[in-house]
Short mmCIF file of C-alpha atoms and ligand atoms in Angstrom, two decimals:
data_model
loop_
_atom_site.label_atom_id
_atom_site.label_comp_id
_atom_site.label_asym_id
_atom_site.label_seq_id
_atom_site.Cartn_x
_atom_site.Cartn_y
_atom_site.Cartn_z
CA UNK A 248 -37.45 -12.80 -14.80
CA UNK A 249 -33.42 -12.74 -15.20
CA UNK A 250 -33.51 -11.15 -18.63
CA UNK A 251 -31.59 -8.22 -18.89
CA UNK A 252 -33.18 -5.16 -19.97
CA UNK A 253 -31.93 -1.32 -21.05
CA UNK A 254 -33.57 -0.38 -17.60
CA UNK A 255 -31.37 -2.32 -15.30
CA UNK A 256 -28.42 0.01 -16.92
CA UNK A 257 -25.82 -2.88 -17.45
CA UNK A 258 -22.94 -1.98 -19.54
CA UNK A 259 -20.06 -3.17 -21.00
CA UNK A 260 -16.66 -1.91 -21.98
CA UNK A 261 -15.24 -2.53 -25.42
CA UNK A 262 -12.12 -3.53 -23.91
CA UNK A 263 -14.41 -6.27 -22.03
CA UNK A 264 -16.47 -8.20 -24.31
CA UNK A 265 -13.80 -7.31 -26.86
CA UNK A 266 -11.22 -8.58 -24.60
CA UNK A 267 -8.65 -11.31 -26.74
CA UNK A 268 -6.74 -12.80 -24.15
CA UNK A 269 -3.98 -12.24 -24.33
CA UNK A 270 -2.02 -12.51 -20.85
CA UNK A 271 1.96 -11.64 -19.95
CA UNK A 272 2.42 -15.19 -21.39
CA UNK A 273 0.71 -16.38 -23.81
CA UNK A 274 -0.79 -14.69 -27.18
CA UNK A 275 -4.29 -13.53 -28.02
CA UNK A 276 -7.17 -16.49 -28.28
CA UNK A 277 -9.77 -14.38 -29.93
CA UNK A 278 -9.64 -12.06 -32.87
CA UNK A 279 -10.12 -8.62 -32.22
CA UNK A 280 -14.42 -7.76 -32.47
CA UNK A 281 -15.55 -4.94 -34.81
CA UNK A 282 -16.43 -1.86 -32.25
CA UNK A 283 -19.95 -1.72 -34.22
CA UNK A 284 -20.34 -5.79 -34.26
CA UNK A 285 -19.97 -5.45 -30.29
CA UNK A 286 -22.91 -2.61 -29.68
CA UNK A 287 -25.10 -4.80 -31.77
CA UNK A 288 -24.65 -7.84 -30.07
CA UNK A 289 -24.85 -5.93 -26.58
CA UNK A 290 -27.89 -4.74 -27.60
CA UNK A 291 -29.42 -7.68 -28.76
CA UNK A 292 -28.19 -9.02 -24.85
CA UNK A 293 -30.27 -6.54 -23.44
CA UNK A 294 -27.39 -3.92 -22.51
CA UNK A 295 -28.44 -0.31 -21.43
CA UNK A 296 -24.36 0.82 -22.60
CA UNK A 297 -21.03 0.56 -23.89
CA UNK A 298 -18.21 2.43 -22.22
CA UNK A 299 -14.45 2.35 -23.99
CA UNK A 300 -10.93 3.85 -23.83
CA UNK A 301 -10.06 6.28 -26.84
CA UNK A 302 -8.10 3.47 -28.19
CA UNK A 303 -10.56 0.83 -28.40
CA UNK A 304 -12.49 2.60 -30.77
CA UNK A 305 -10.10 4.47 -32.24
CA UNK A 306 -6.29 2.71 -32.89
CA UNK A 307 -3.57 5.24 -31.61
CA UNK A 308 -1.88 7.03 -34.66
CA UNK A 309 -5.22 7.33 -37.03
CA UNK A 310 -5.10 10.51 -39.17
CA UNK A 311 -8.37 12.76 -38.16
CA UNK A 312 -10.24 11.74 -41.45
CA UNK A 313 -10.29 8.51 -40.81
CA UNK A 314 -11.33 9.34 -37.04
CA UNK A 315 -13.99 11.13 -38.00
CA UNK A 316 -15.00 8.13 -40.36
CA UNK A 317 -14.74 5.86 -37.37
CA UNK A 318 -17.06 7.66 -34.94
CA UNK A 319 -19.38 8.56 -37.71
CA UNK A 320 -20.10 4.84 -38.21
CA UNK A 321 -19.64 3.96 -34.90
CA UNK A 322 -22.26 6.47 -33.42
CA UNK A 323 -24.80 4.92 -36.50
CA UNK A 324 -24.81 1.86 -34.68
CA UNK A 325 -25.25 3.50 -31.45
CA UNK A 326 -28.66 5.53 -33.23
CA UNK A 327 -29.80 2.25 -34.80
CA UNK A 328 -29.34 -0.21 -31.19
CA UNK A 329 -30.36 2.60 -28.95
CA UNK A 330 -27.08 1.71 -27.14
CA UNK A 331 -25.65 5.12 -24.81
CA UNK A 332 -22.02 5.44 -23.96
CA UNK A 333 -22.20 6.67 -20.57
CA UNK A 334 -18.38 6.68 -19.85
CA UNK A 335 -15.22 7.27 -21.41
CA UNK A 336 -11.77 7.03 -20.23
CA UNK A 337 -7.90 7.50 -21.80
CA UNK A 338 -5.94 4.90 -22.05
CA UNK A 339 -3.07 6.09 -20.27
CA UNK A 340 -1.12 2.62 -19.70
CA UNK A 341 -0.83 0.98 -23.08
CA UNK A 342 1.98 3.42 -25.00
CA UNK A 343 5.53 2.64 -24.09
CA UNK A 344 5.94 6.23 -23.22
CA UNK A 345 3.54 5.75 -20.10
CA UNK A 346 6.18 3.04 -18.82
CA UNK A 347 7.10 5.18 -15.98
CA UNK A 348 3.88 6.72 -15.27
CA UNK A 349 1.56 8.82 -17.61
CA UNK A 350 -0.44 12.13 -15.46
CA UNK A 351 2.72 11.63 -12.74
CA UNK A 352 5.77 10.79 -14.94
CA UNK A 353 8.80 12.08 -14.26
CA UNK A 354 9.24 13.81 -17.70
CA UNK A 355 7.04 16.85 -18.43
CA UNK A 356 6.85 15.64 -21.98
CA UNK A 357 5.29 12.73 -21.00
CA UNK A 358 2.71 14.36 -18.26
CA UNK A 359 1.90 16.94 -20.98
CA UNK A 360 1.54 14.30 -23.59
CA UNK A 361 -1.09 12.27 -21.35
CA UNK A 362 -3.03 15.69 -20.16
CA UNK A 363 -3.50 15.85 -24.02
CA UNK A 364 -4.69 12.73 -24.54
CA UNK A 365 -7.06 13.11 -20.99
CA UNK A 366 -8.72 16.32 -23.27
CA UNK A 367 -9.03 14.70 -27.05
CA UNK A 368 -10.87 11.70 -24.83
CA UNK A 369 -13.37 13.97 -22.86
CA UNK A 370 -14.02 15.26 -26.53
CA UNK A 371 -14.94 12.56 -27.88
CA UNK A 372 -16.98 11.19 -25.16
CA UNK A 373 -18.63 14.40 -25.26
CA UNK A 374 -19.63 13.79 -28.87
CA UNK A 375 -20.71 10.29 -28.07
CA UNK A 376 -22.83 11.83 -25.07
CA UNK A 377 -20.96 10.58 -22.18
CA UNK A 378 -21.05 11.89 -18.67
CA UNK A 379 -18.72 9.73 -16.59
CA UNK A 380 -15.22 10.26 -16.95
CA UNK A 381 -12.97 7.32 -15.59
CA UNK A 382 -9.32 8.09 -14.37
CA UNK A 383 -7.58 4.83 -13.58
CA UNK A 384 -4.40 5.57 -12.75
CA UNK A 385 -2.82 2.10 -14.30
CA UNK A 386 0.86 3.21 -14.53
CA UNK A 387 1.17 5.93 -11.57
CA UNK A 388 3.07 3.86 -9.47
CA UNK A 389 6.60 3.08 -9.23
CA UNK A 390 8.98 0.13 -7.85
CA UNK A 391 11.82 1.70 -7.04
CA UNK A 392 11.54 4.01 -4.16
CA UNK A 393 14.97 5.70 -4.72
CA UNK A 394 13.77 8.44 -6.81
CA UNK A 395 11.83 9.88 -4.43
CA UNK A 396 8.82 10.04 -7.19
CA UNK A 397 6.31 9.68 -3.72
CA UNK A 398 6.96 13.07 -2.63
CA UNK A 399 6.15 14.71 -6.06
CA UNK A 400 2.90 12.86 -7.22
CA UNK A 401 0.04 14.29 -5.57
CA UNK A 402 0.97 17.17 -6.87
CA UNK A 403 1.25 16.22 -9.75
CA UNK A 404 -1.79 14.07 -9.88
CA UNK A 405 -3.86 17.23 -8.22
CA UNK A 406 -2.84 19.61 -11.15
CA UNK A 407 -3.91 17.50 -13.66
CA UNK A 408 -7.36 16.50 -12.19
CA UNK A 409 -7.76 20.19 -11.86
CA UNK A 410 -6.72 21.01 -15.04
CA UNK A 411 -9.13 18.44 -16.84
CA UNK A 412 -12.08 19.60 -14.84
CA UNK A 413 -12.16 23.05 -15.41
CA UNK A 414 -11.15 22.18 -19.56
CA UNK A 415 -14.37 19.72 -18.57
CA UNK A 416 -16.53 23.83 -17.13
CA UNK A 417 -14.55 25.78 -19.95
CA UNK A 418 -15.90 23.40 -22.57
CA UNK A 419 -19.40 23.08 -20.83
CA UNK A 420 -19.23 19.34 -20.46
CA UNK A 421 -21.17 17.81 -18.14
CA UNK A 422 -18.46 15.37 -17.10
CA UNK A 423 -17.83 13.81 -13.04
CA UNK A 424 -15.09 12.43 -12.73
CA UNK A 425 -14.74 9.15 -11.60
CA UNK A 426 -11.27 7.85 -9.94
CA UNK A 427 -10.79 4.19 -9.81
CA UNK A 428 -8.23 2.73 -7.48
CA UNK A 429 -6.25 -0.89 -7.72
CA UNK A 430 -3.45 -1.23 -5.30
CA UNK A 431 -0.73 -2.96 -7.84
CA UNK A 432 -0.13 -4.10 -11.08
CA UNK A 433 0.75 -2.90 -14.11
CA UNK A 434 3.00 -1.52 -11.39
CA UNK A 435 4.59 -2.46 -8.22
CA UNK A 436 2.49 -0.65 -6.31
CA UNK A 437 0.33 1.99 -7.60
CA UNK A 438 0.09 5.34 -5.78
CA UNK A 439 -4.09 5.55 -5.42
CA UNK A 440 -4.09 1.90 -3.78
CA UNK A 441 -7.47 1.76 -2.00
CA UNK A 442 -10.64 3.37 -2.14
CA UNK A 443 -9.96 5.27 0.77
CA UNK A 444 -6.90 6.69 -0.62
CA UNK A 445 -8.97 8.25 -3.29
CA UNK A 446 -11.83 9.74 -0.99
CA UNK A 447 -8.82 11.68 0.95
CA UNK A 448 -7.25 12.55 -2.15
CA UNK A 449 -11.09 14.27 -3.85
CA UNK A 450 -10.87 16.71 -0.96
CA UNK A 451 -8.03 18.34 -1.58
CA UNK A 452 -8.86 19.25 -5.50
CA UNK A 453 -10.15 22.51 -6.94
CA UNK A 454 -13.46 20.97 -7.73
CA UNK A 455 -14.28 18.26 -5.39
CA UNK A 456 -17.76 17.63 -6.25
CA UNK A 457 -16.89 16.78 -9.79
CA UNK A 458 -14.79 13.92 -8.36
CA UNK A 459 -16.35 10.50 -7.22
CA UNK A 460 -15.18 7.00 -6.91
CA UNK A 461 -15.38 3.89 -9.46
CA UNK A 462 -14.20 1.08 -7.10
CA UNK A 463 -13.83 -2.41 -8.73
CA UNK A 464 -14.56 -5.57 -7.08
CA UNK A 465 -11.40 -7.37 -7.98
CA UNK A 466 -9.05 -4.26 -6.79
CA UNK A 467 -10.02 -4.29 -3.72
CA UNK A 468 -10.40 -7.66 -3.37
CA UNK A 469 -6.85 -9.07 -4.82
CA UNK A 470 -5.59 -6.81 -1.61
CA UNK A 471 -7.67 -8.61 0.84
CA UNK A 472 -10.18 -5.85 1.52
CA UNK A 473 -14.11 -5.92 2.08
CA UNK A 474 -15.37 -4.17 -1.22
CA UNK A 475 -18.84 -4.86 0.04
CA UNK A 476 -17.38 -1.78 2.97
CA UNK A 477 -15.42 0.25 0.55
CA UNK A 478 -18.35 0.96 -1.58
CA UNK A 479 -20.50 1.46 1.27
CA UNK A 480 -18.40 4.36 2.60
CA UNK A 481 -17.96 5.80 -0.88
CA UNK A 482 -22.17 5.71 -1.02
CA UNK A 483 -22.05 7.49 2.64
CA UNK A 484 -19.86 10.23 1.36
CA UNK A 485 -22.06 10.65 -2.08
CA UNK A 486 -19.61 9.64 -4.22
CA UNK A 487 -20.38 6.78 -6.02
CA UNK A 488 -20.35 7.99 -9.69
CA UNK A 489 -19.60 4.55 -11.38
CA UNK A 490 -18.83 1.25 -10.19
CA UNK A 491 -16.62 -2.13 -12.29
CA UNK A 492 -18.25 -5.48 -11.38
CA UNK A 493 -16.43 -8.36 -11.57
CA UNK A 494 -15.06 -11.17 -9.56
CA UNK A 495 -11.22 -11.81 -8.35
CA UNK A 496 -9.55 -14.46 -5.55
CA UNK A 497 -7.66 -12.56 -2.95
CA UNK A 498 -4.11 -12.16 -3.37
CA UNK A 499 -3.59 -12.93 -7.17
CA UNK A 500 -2.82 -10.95 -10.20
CA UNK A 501 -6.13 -9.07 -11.06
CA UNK A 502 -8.18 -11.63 -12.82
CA UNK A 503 -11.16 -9.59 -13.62
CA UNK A 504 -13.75 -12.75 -13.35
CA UNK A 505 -17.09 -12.92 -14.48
CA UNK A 506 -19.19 -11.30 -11.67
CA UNK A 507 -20.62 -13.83 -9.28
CA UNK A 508 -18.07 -16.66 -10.21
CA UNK A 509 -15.83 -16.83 -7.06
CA UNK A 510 -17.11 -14.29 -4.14
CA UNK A 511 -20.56 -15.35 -4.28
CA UNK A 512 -21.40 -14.08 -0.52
CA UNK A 513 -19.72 -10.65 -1.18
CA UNK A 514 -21.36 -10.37 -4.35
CA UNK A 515 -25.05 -11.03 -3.02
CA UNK A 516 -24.07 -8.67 -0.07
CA UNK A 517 -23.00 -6.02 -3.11
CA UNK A 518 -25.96 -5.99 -4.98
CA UNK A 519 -28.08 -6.01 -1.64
CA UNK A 520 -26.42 -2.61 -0.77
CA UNK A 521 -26.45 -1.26 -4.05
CA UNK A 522 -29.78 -1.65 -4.96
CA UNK A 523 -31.09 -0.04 -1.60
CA UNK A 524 -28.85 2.64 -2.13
CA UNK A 525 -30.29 5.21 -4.58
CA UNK A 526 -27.70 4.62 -6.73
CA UNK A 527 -29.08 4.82 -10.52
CA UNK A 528 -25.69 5.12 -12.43
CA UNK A 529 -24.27 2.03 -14.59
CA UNK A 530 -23.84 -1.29 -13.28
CA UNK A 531 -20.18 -1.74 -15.38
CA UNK A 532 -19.27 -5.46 -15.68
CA UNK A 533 -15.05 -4.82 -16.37
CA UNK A 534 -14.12 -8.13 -16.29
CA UNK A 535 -13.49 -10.47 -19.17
CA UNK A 536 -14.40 -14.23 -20.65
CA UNK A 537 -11.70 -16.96 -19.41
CA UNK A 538 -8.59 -17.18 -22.11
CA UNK A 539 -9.95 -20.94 -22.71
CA UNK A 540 -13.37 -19.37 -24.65
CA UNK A 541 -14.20 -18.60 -28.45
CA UNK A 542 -16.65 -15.60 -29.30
CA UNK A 543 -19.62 -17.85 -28.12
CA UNK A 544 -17.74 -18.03 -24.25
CA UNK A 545 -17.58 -14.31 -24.91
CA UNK A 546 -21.24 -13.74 -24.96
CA UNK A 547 -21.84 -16.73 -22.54
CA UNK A 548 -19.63 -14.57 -20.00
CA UNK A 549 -21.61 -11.09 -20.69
CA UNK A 550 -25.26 -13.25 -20.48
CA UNK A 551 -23.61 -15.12 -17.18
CA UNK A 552 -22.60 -11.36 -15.36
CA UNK A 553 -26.18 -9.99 -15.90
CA UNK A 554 -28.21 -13.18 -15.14
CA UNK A 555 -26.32 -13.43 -12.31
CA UNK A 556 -26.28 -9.83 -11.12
CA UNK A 557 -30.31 -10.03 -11.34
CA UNK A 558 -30.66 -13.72 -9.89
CA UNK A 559 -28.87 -12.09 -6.65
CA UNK A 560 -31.16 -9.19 -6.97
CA UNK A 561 -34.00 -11.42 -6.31
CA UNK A 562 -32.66 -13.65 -3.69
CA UNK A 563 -31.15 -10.58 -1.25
CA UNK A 564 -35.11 -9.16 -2.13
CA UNK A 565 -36.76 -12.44 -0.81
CA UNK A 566 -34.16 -12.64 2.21
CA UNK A 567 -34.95 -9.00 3.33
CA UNK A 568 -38.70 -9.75 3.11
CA UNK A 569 -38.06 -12.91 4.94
CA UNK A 570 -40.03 -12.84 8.53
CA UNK A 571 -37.30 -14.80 10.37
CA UNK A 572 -35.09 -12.38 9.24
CA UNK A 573 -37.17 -9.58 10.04
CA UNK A 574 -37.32 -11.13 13.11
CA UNK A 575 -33.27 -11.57 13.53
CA UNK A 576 -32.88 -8.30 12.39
CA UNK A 577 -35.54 -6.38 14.42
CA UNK A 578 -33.62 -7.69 17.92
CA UNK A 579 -30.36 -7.19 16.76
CA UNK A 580 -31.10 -3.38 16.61
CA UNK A 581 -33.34 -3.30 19.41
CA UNK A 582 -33.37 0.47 20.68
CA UNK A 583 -33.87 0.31 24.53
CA UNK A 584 -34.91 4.00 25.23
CA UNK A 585 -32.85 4.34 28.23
CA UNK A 586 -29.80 3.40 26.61
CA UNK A 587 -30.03 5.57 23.68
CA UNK A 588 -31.24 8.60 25.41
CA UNK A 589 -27.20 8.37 26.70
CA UNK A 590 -25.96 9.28 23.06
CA UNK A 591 -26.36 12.03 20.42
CA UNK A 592 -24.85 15.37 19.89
CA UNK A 593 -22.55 16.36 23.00
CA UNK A 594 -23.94 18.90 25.51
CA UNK A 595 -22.39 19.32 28.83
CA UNK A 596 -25.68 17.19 30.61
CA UNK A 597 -25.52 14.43 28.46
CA UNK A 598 -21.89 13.71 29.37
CA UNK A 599 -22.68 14.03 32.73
CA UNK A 600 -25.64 11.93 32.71
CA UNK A 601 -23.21 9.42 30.66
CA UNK A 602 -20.84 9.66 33.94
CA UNK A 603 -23.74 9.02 36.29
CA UNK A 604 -25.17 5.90 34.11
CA UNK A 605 -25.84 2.43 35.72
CA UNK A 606 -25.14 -0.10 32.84
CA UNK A 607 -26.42 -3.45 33.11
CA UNK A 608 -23.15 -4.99 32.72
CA UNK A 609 -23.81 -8.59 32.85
CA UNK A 610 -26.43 -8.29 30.62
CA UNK A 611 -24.61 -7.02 27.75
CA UNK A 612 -21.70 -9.25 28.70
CA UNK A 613 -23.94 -11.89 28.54
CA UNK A 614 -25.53 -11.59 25.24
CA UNK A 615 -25.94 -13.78 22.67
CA UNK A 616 -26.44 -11.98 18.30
CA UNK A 617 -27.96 -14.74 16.91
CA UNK A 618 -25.65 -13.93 13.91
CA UNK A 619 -25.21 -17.81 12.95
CA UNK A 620 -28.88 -18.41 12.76
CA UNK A 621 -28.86 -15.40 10.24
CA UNK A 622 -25.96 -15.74 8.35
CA UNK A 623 -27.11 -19.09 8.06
CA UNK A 624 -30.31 -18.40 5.98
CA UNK A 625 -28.13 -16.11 4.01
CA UNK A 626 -26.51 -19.24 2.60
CA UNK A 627 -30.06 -21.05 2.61
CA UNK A 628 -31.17 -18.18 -0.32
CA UNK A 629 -27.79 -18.33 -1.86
CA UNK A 630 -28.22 -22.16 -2.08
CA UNK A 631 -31.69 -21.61 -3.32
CA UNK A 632 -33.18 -24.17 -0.68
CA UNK A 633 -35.66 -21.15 1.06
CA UNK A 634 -37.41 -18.31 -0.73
C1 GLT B 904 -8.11 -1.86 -17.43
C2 GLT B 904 -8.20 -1.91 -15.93
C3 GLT B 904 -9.55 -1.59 -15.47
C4 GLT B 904 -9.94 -0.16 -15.75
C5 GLT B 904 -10.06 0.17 -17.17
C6 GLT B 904 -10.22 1.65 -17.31
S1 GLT B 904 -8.88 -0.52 -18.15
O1 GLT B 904 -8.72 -3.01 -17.97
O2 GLT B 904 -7.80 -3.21 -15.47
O3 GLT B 904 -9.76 -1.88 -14.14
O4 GLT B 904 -11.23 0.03 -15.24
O5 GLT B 904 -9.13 2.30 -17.80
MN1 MN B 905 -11.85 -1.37 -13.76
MN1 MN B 906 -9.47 -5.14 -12.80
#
């Protein structure tokens, strides 16, 4: 009943599973995993995908034969597992010449440089068959204000989004664009902070309905936000194109935990809204085994994100089927015809019936939600004790 199948579209980044964990302090724990080793254990796990950065599959600096060598093999093992990539993204944070930003440095050469990169990536993806593009903007940020940098980056940012989406229409790849937020680190503070920053920012582009969101759990969590909210707006504007599971505690350095392991509330309350929502794309587990695990913690991690992901599927099922919840549920919205026939569209009558309405005041100061009887059985399905 938990077993992860191709169907329920759960993928994996190289730079996930393949994480060696390494942290600002201490060295890498794990050896680095063969790119083809990893899509045939996914697939053996049940994995629908494998998503990576240019560089995880192919090491910055290798001469084109040997590229070609690498996604030759590497796109065997994709044939032989039945394993899609359905994103790609550059890795615009690891060279030292991204240290002051990559798409909004300061230095043309640089912006150039990672516009470049942004194009040999959507070609590759393209041969590999992906369709999601993933801009994180890791290193466009800054942390000291005196340059001024603020003013000039949305320009800059804009030009190169619009650049890579009409190379994206010149080429005739079927790329959207997904933008992926995180409010600091690698950098002080990173320009495209919030999911809300991004939705503004899609608007103003050249091609706005190539652009979507791919929010992550942990970013908008290690700043104290409700991601459960942020990725319902970004479903109410249509522009959920990918989204990075994981699991993070609020104000710490972005911990990318397995999914489940901390938030479990906000994470049942996640998958509740996403699988009501229509949304069909990739359920992306970025987030990595603890530094304290060999290989076999690796996999242990991957099995525990999927098990857990479809575990909370079930339980949010049984607790929306749940007649005491209906029950809750159905008075909490009751729709007293009198009341509603006040709102709507504006027409001159309506507001001046509005001015003429009686409300029953003490009633609705009066009234009681019932919202700790229902919350209540929401942490009787969590605990597994009803349903
Ligand atoms: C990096 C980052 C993630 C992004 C990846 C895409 S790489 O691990 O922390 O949140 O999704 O570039
Ligand atoms: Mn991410
Ligand atoms: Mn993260």
């Amino acid at each position: 009943m938990y077993e992860p199948r191709p169907e329920h579209k759960f993928t994996f980044g190289l730079w996930t599973v393949g994480n060696v964990g390494r942290d600002p302090f201490g060295d890498a724990v794990r050896e680095r995993l063969d790119p083809v080793y990893v899509v045939h254990k996914l697939a053996e796990l049940g994995v629908y995908g494998v998503n990576l950065h240019d560089e995880d599959l192919i090491p910055r600096g290798t001469p084109p034969a040997e590229r070609d060598r690498i996604v030759h093999r590497f796109k065997k093992a994709l044939e032989e597992t039945g394993l899609k990539v359905p994103m790609v993204t550059a890795n615009l944070f690891s060279d030292p010449a991204f240290k002051d930003g990559a798409l909004t440095s300061p230095d043309p050469w640089v912006r150039a440089y990672a516009l470049r990169k942004s194009l040999e990536t959507m070609d590759l993806g393209a041969e590999l068959g992906a369709e999601i593009y993933v801009v994180w903007p890791g290193r466009e940020g800054a942390e000291v204000e005196a340059t001024g940098k603020v003013r000039k980056v949305w320009g800059w940012m804009r030009e190169a989004l619009d650049f890579m989406a009409a190379y994206a229409e010149d080429q005739g790849y079927p790329y959207r664009f997904a933008l992926e937020p995180k409010p600091n680190e690698p950098r002080g503070d990173i320009y495209f902070a919030t999911v809300g920053s991004f939705l503004a920012f899609i608007q103003t582009l050249a091609r706005p309905e190539r652009f979507g969101l791919n929010p992550e759990f942990a970013h908008e969590t290690m700043s104290g936000l409700n991601f459960v909210h942020a990725v319902a707006q970004v479903l109410e504007a249509g522009k959920l194109f990918h989204i990075d599971l994981n699991d993070q505690r609020m104000n710490r350095f972005d911990q990318d935990l397995r999914f489940g392991s901390e938030n479990l509330k906000a994470a049942f309350f996640l998958v509740d809204l996403l699988e009501h929502s229509g949304y069909e794309g990739p359920r992306h587990f970025d987030a990595h085994a603890l530094r304290t695990e060999d290989e076999e913690g690796v996999w242990a991690f991957a099995k525990g994100c999927m098990r857990t992901y479809l575990i909370l599927k079930e339980r949010a099922q049984a607790f929306r089927e749940d007649p005491e919840v209906r029950d809750l549920l159905a008075a909490y919205y009751r729709e007293d015809p009198e009341a509603v026939a006040y709102l709507g569209p504006y027409s001159r009558e309506r507001a001046e019936a509005l001015k003429r309405a009686e409300f029953p005041l003490e009633a609705m100061r009066k009234r009681g939600y019932d919202l700790e009887r229902l919350d209540q059985l929401v942490v009787e399905y969590l605990l597994g004790v009803r349903g």
